[in-house]
mmCIF file of C-alpha atoms in Angstrom:
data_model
loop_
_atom_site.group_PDB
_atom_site.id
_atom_site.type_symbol
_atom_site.label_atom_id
_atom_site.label_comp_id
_atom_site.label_asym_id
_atom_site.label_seq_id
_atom_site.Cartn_x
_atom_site.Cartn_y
_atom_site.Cartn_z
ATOM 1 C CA UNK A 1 -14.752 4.122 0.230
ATOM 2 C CA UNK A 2 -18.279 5.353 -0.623
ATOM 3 C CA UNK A 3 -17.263 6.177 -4.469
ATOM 4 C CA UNK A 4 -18.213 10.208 -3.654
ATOM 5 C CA UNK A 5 -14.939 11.335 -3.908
ATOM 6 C CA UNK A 6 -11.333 10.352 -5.419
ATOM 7 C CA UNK A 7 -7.865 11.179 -4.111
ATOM 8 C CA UNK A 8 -5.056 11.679 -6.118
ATOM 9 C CA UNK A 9 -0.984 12.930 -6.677
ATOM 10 C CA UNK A 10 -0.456 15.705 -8.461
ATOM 11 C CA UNK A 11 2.750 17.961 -8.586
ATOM 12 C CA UNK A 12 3.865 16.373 -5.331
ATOM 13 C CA UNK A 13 1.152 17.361 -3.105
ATOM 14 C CA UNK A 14 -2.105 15.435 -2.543
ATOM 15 C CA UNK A 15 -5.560 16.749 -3.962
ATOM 16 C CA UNK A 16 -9.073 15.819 -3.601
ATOM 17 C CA UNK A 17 -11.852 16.145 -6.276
ATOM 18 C CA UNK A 18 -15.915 14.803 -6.276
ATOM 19 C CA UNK A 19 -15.636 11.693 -8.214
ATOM 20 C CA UNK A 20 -18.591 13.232 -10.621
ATOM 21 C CA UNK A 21 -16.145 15.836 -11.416
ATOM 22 C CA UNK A 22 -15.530 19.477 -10.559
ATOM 23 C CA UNK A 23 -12.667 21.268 -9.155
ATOM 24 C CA UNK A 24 -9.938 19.410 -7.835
ATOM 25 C CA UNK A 25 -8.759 20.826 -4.398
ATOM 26 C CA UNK A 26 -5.391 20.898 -2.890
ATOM 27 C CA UNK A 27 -4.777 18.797 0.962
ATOM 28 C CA UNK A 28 -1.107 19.132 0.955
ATOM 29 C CA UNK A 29 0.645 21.963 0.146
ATOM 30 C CA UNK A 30 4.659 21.121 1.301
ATOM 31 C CA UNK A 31 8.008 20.941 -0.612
ATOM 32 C CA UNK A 32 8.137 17.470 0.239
ATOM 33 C CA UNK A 33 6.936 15.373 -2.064
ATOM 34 C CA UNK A 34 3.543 13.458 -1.205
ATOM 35 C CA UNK A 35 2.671 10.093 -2.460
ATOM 36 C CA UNK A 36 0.498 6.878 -2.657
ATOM 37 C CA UNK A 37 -2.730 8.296 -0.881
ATOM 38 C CA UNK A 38 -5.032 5.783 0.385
ATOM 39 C CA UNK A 39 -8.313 6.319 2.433
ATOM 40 C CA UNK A 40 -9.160 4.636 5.829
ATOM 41 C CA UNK A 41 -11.964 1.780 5.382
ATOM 42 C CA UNK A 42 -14.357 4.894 6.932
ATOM 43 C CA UNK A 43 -13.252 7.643 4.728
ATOM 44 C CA UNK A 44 -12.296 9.702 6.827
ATOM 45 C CA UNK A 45 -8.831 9.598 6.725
ATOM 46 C CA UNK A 46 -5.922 8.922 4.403
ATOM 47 C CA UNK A 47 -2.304 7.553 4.779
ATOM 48 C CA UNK A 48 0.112 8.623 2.628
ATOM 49 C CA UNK A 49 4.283 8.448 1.482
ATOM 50 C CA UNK A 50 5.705 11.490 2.274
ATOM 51 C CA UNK A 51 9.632 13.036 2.487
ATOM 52 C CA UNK A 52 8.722 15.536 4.861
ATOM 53 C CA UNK A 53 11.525 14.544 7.440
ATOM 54 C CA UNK A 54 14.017 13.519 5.102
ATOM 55 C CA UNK A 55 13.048 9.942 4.032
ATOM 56 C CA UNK A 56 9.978 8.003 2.875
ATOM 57 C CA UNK A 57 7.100 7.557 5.547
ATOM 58 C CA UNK A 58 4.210 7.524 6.402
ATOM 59 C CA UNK A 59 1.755 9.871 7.603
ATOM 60 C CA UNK A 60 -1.746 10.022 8.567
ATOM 61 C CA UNK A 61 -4.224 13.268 8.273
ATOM 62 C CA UNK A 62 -7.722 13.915 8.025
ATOM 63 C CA UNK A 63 -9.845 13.045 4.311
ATOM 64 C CA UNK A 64 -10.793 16.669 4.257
ATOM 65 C CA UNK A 65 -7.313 18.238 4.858
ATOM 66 C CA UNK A 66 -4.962 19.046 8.140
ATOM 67 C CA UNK A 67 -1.836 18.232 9.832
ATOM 68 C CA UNK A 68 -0.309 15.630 9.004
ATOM 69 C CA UNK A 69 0.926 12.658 11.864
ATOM 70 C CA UNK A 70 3.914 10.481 10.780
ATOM 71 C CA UNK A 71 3.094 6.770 11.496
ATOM 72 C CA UNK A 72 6.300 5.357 10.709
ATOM 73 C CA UNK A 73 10.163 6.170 11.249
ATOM 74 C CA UNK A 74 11.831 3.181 10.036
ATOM 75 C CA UNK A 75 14.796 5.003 7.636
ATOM 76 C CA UNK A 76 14.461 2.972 5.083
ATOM 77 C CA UNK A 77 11.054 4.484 4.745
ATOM 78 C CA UNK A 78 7.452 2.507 3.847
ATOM 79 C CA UNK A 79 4.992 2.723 0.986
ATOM 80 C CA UNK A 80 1.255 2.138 2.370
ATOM 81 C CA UNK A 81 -0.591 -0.348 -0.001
ATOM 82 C CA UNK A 82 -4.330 -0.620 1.864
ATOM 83 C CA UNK A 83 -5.346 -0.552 5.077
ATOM 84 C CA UNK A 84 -6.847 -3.063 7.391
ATOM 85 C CA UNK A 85 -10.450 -3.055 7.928
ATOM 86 C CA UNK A 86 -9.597 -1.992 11.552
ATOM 87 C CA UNK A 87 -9.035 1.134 10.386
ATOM 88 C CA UNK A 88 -6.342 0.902 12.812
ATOM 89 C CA UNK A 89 -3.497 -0.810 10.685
ATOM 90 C CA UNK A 90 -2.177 -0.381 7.625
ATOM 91 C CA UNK A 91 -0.457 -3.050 5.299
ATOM 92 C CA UNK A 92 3.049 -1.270 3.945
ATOM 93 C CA UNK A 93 5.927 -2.155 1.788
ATOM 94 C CA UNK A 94 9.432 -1.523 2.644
ATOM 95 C CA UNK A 95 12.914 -2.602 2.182
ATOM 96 C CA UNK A 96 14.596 -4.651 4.842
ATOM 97 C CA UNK A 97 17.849 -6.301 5.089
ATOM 98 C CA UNK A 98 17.703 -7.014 1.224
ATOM 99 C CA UNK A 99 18.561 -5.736 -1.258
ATOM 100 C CA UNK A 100 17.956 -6.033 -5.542
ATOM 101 C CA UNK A 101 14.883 -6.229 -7.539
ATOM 102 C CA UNK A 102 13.162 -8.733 -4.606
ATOM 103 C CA UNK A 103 13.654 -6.578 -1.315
ATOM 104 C CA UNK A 104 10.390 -5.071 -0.685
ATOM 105 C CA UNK A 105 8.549 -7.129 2.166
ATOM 106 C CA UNK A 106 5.335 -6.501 3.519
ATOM 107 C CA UNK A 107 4.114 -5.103 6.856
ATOM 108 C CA UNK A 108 1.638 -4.496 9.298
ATOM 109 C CA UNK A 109 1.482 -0.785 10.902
ATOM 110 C CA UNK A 110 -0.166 0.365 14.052
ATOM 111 C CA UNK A 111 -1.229 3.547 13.244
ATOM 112 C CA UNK A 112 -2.522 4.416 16.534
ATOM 113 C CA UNK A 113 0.610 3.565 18.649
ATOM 114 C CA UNK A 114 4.980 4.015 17.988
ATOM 115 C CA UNK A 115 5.781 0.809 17.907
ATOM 116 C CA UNK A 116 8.237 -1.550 15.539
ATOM 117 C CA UNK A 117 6.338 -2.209 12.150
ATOM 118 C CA UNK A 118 5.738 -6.141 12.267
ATOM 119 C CA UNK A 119 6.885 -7.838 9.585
ATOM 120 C CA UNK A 120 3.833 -10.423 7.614
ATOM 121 C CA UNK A 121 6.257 -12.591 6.065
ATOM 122 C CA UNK A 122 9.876 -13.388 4.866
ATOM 123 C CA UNK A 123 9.599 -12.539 1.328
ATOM 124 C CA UNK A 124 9.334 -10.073 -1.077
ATOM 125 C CA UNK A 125 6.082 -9.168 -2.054
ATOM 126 C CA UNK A 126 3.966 -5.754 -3.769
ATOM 127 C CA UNK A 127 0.822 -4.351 -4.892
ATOM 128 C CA UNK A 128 -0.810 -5.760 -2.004
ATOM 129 C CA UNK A 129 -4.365 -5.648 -0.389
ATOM 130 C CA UNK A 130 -5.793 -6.717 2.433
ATOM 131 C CA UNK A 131 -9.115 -8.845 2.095
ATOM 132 C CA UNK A 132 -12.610 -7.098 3.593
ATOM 133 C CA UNK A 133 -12.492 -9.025 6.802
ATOM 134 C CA UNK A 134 -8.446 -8.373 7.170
ATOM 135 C CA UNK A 135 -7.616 -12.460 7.371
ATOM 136 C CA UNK A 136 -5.856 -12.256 3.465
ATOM 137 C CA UNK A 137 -3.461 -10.328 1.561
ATOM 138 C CA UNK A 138 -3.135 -10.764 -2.037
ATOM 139 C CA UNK A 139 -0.301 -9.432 -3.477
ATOM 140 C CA UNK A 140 2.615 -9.592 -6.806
ATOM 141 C CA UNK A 141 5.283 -11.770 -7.084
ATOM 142 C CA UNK A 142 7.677 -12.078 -10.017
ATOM 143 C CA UNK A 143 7.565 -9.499 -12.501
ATOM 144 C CA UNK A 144 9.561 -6.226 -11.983
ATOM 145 C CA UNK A 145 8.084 -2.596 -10.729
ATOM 146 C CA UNK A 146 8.606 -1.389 -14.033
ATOM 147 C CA UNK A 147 6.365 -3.027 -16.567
ATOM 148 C CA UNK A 148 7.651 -4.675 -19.602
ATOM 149 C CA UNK A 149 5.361 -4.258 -22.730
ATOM 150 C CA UNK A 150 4.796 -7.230 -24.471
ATOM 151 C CA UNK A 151 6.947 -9.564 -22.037
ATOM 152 C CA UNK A 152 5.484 -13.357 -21.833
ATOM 153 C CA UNK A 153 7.532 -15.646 -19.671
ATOM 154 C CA UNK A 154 9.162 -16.971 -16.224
ATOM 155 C CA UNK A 155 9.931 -14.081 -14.727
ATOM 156 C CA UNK A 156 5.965 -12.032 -15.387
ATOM 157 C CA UNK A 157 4.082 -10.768 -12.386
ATOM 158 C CA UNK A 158 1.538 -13.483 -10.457
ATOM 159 C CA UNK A 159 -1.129 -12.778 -7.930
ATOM 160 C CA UNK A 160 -0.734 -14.871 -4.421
ATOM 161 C CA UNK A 161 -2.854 -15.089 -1.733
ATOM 162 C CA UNK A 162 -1.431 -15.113 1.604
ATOM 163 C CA UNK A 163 -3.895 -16.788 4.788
ATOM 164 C CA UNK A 164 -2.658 -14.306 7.856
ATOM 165 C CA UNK A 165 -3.979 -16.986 9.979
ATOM 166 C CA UNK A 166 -2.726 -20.276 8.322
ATOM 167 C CA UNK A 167 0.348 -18.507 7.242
ATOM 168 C CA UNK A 168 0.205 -20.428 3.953
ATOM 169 C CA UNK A 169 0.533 -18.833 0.547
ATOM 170 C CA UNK A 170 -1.685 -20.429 -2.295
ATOM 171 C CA UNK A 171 -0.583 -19.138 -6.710
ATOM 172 C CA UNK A 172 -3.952 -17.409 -7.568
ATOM 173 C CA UNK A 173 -3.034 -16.082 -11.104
ATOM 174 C CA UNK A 174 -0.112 -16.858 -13.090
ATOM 175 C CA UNK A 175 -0.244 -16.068 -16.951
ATOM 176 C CA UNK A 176 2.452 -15.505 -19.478
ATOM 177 C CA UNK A 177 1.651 -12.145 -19.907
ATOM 178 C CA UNK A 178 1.874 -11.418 -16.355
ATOM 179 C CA UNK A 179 -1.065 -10.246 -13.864
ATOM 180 C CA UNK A 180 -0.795 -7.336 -11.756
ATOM 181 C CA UNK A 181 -2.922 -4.777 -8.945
ATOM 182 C CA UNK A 182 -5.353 -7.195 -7.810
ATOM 183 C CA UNK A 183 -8.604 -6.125 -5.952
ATOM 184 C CA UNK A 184 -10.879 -7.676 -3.690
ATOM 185 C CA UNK A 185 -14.427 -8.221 -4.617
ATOM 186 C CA UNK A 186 -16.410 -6.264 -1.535
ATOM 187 C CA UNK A 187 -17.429 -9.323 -0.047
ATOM 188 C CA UNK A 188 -14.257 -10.806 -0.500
ATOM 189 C CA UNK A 189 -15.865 -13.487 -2.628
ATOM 190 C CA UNK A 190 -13.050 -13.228 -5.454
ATOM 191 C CA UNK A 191 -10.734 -10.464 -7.054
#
């Protein structure tokens, strides 16, 4: 969250490098592969996708490296998207009850506590982020996970906003050539 260093997937494990440059550093080191790192809204400590007991889920460890803490056991496994300012929740996508291109639905994740993942809303939803004072969730709609080239029409990616507290979903961005991976501003001004 500071900008001083980056996290990244590489050869199924998880590595760590200054975000001036230098040596990248391995975290992970398992036959499992590791996916999807994100950092805690401190820094200091990063959720990530993981096989490591036979399906997709999340686990929690230290920014700097250590044991890993699975935060999720769902089998149908979870992909963490961001977490909430909290820094005790993260938003996650998984696949419930549905099933096709549209089945991923979003969800809220104590990390803290084993308890059922709550689910945000009844429909599908991806790319997601959770605004700086954890009330909103932008995320895609439309559009595929595998990007078309040159597509323009019905079906490209938009941005919605979702109000946690209204419950109301408002079209943000919706353009023929699609519009994907939005990002909150860090006041939460705009995207």
């Amino acid at each position: 969250p500071d900008g001083a260093k980056l996290v990244f997937n590489w050869a199924g494990d998880l590595w760590t490098v200054d975000s001036m440059g230098g040596e990248a550093r391995p975290l992970t080191r398992h036959p499992a592969s590791d996916h999807w790192p994100e950092y805690s809204p401190d820094g200091k400590e990063l959720v990530f996708q993981s096989q490591r007991n036979g399906y997709k889920q999340l686990f929690i460890m230290p920014a700097d490296g250590g044991d890993p803490t699975p935060v999720s056991w769902h089998t149908e496994g979870l992909t963490a998207q961001d977490w909430f300012p909290d820094g005790n929740h993260i938003l996650a996508t998984g696949w419930r009850d549905h099933s096709g291109l549209f089945a991923e639905r979003l969800f809220k994740i104590k990390v803290r506590e084993r308890v059922a993942e709550e689910l945000l809303f009844d429909a599908y939803a991806r790319e997601a982020t959770v605004s700086p004072d954890g009330r909103q969730i932008l995320f895609v709609r439309e559009g595929n996970s595998l990007y078309r080239k040159g597509y323009a029409g019905s079906k490209a990616a938009q941005i919605w906003l979702y109000n946690i507290d209204g419950k109301t979903f408002t079209l943000q961005q919706k353009q023929a050539g699609g519009c994907r991976t939005p990002l909150w501003r860090p006041d939460g001004k705009g995207f």
